mmCIF file of C-alpha atoms in Angstrom:
data_model
loop_
_atom_site.group_PDB
_atom_site.id
_atom_site.type_symbol
_atom_site.label_atom_id
_atom_site.label_comp_id
_atom_site.label_asym_id
_atom_site.label_seq_id
_atom_site.Cartn_x
_atom_site.Cartn_y
_atom_site.Cartn_z
ATOM 1 C CA UNK A 248 102.791 101.357 125.363
ATOM 2 C CA UNK A 249 99.573 101.942 123.442
ATOM 3 C CA UNK A 250 99.501 100.315 119.993
ATOM 4 C CA UNK A 251 99.126 103.710 118.278
ATOM 5 C CA UNK A 252 102.310 104.946 119.934
ATOM 6 C CA UNK A 253 104.147 101.714 119.147
ATOM 7 C CA UNK A 254 103.207 101.899 115.471
ATOM 8 C CA UNK A 255 104.074 105.598 115.231
ATOM 9 C CA UNK A 256 107.452 104.886 116.830
ATOM 10 C CA UNK A 257 108.115 102.372 114.056
ATOM 11 C CA UNK A 258 107.088 104.980 111.471
ATOM 12 C CA UNK A 259 109.512 107.439 113.094
ATOM 13 C CA UNK A 260 112.286 104.805 112.806
ATOM 14 C CA UNK A 261 111.467 104.487 109.112
ATOM 15 C CA UNK A 262 111.611 108.281 108.725
ATOM 16 C CA UNK A 263 115.065 108.398 110.341
ATOM 17 C CA UNK A 264 116.248 105.568 108.074
ATOM 18 C CA UNK A 265 114.961 107.483 105.034
ATOM 19 C CA UNK A 266 116.941 110.551 106.131
ATOM 20 C CA UNK A 267 120.104 108.447 106.359
ATOM 21 C CA UNK A 268 119.498 107.398 102.722
ATOM 22 C CA UNK A 269 119.173 111.065 101.717
ATOM 23 C CA UNK A 270 115.412 110.798 101.289
ATOM 24 C CA UNK A 271 112.871 113.227 102.727
ATOM 25 C CA UNK A 272 112.349 111.641 106.153
ATOM 26 C CA UNK A 273 108.833 110.269 106.081
ATOM 27 C CA UNK A 274 107.954 106.860 107.475
ATOM 28 C CA UNK A 275 104.783 104.775 107.388
ATOM 29 C CA UNK A 276 103.368 101.621 108.958
ATOM 30 C CA UNK A 277 100.322 99.580 107.950
ATOM 31 C CA UNK A 278 98.935 97.690 110.934
ATOM 32 C CA UNK A 279 96.028 95.369 111.518
ATOM 33 C CA UNK A 280 95.138 94.702 115.143
ATOM 34 C CA UNK A 281 98.445 94.303 116.996
ATOM 35 C CA UNK A 282 100.373 93.222 113.894
ATOM 36 C CA UNK A 283 102.567 95.277 111.601
ATOM 37 C CA UNK A 284 101.704 94.282 108.035
ATOM 38 C CA UNK A 285 104.273 96.566 106.419
ATOM 39 C CA UNK A 286 106.649 99.414 107.173
ATOM 40 C CA UNK A 287 108.409 101.754 104.788
ATOM 41 C CA UNK A 288 110.151 105.055 104.318
ATOM 42 C CA UNK A 289 110.410 107.356 101.350
ATOM 43 C CA UNK A 290 112.444 105.924 98.468
ATOM 44 C CA UNK A 291 111.749 108.408 95.655
ATOM 45 C CA UNK A 292 115.398 109.275 95.039
ATOM 46 C CA UNK A 293 116.696 105.726 95.440
ATOM 47 C CA UNK A 294 114.142 104.341 92.979
ATOM 48 C CA UNK A 295 113.909 107.493 90.864
ATOM 49 C CA UNK A 296 110.171 107.075 91.224
ATOM 50 C CA UNK A 297 107.982 109.988 92.297
ATOM 51 C CA UNK A 298 105.356 107.544 93.554
ATOM 52 C CA UNK A 299 107.734 105.850 96.037
ATOM 53 C CA UNK A 300 106.373 107.782 99.020
ATOM 54 C CA UNK A 301 106.409 105.981 102.380
ATOM 55 C CA UNK A 302 102.624 105.546 102.385
ATOM 56 C CA UNK A 303 102.537 104.048 98.887
ATOM 57 C CA UNK A 304 105.453 101.729 99.636
ATOM 58 C CA UNK A 305 103.797 100.485 102.845
ATOM 59 C CA UNK A 306 100.409 100.021 101.153
ATOM 60 C CA UNK A 307 102.037 98.060 98.302
ATOM 61 C CA UNK A 308 103.894 95.785 100.710
ATOM 62 C CA UNK A 309 100.828 95.184 102.910
ATOM 63 C CA UNK A 310 98.665 94.436 99.858
ATOM 64 C CA UNK A 311 101.179 91.883 98.584
ATOM 65 C CA UNK A 312 101.376 90.289 102.022
ATOM 66 C CA UNK A 313 97.629 89.764 102.369
ATOM 67 C CA UNK A 314 96.970 89.172 98.672
ATOM 68 C CA UNK A 315 94.477 91.992 98.207
ATOM 69 C CA UNK A 316 94.509 95.622 97.124
ATOM 70 C CA UNK A 317 91.895 96.341 99.809
ATOM 71 C CA UNK A 318 93.193 96.921 103.341
ATOM 72 C CA UNK A 319 89.749 97.287 104.893
ATOM 73 C CA UNK A 320 90.638 96.413 108.485
ATOM 74 C CA UNK A 321 94.043 98.084 108.424
ATOM 75 C CA UNK A 322 95.287 101.352 109.866
ATOM 76 C CA UNK A 323 98.048 103.555 108.471
ATOM 77 C CA UNK A 324 100.506 105.471 110.637
ATOM 78 C CA UNK A 325 102.590 108.087 108.861
ATOM 79 C CA UNK A 326 104.913 110.778 110.178
ATOM 80 C CA UNK A 327 103.726 113.535 107.820
ATOM 81 C CA UNK A 328 100.276 114.501 106.560
ATOM 82 C CA UNK A 329 99.751 112.649 103.255
ATOM 83 C CA UNK A 330 99.897 114.488 99.939
ATOM 84 C CA UNK A 331 97.077 114.282 97.384
ATOM 85 C CA UNK A 332 98.562 111.193 95.697
ATOM 86 C CA UNK A 333 98.936 109.325 98.988
ATOM 87 C CA UNK A 334 95.549 110.447 100.325
ATOM 88 C CA UNK A 335 93.972 109.035 97.172
ATOM 89 C CA UNK A 336 95.867 105.739 97.492
ATOM 90 C CA UNK A 337 94.754 105.484 101.134
ATOM 91 C CA UNK A 338 91.165 105.971 100.004
ATOM 92 C CA UNK A 339 91.417 103.423 97.179
ATOM 93 C CA UNK A 340 93.019 100.884 99.545
ATOM 94 C CA UNK A 341 90.065 101.410 101.907
ATOM 95 C CA UNK A 342 92.353 102.024 104.888
ATOM 96 C CA UNK A 343 90.183 102.132 108.016
ATOM 97 C CA UNK A 344 92.078 104.743 110.047
ATOM 98 C CA UNK A 345 94.828 107.227 109.225
ATOM 99 C CA UNK A 346 97.095 108.480 111.996
ATOM 100 C CA UNK A 347 99.679 111.096 111.118
ATOM 101 C CA UNK A 348 102.222 113.173 112.977
ATOM 102 C CA UNK A 349 103.150 116.555 111.522
ATOM 103 C CA UNK A 350 100.728 118.580 109.440
ATOM 104 C CA UNK A 351 101.924 119.776 106.035
ATOM 105 C CA UNK A 352 100.464 123.195 105.185
ATOM 106 C CA UNK A 353 102.339 123.259 101.864
ATOM 107 C CA UNK A 354 101.855 119.730 100.497
ATOM 108 C CA UNK A 355 99.289 118.021 102.718
ATOM 109 C CA UNK A 356 95.912 117.025 101.327
ATOM 110 C CA UNK A 357 94.035 115.786 104.397
ATOM 111 C CA UNK A 358 93.536 118.781 106.690
ATOM 112 C CA UNK A 359 95.442 121.203 104.456
ATOM 113 C CA UNK A 360 95.360 121.916 100.733
ATOM 114 C CA UNK A 361 92.654 120.096 98.786
ATOM 115 C CA UNK A 362 91.280 118.241 101.843
ATOM 116 C CA UNK A 363 90.693 115.211 99.684
ATOM 117 C CA UNK A 364 88.534 113.266 102.146
ATOM 118 C CA UNK A 365 86.002 116.108 102.223
ATOM 119 C CA UNK A 366 85.756 116.096 98.416
ATOM 120 C CA UNK A 367 82.623 114.684 96.741
ATOM 121 C CA UNK A 368 84.930 112.667 94.450
ATOM 122 C CA UNK A 369 86.312 110.748 97.433
ATOM 123 C CA UNK A 370 84.649 107.324 97.625
ATOM 124 C CA UNK A 371 86.123 106.274 100.970
ATOM 125 C CA UNK A 372 87.433 108.468 103.775
ATOM 126 C CA UNK A 373 89.323 106.877 106.645
ATOM 127 C CA UNK A 374 88.887 108.080 110.188
ATOM 128 C CA UNK A 375 91.691 110.633 110.605
ATOM 129 C CA UNK A 376 93.720 111.299 113.740
ATOM 130 C CA UNK A 377 96.382 113.969 113.418
ATOM 131 C CA UNK A 378 99.131 115.193 115.720
ATOM 132 C CA UNK A 379 100.392 111.794 116.918
ATOM 133 C CA UNK A 380 104.084 112.360 117.843
ATOM 134 C CA UNK A 381 103.789 115.657 115.981
ATOM 135 C CA UNK A 382 106.772 117.376 117.597
ATOM 136 C CA UNK A 383 109.126 114.466 117.001
ATOM 137 C CA UNK A 384 107.945 113.932 113.431
ATOM 138 C CA UNK A 385 108.243 117.630 112.656
ATOM 139 C CA UNK A 386 111.629 117.791 114.339
ATOM 140 C CA UNK A 387 113.037 115.036 112.124
ATOM 141 C CA UNK A 388 111.916 116.955 109.033
ATOM 142 C CA UNK A 389 113.234 120.309 110.287
ATOM 143 C CA UNK A 390 116.617 118.808 111.155
ATOM 144 C CA UNK A 391 116.870 117.122 107.750
ATOM 145 C CA UNK A 392 116.160 120.314 105.807
ATOM 146 C CA UNK A 393 118.335 122.456 108.118
ATOM 147 C CA UNK A 394 121.256 120.078 107.500
ATOM 148 C CA UNK A 395 120.639 120.250 103.732
ATOM 149 C CA UNK A 396 120.762 124.056 103.815
ATOM 150 C CA UNK A 397 123.991 124.177 105.867
#
């Protein structure tokens, strides 16, 4: 299995775990080379913290692990297109590459919405690869919200 697929599969596991906790099912993995530095799912409800998105949680954990706020040689895998807050954190952490699954026309800020990395106020833009495991990532979200409506 290609590393990108392996890391996205871990992010999908984190998304499913978040759903089981009643969180919006988004998962993220910070990887460097073949190693997983950190993995996380959304925990906004559990922590009553609007900043506890999967991406932020994974970036925090990876930064603590390596002892630096800069994750220059690291890649981030996330199941949903990052919002403006997370896109900014990814930029500030100097993440090298961003891989994400499902696009988010309503709340995304990478290829939708504000398109933060194309903004002149963005100091660092990662290489972006979208659509990785898109159907599975989107399916987890659709199932979660369908179950909430029923």
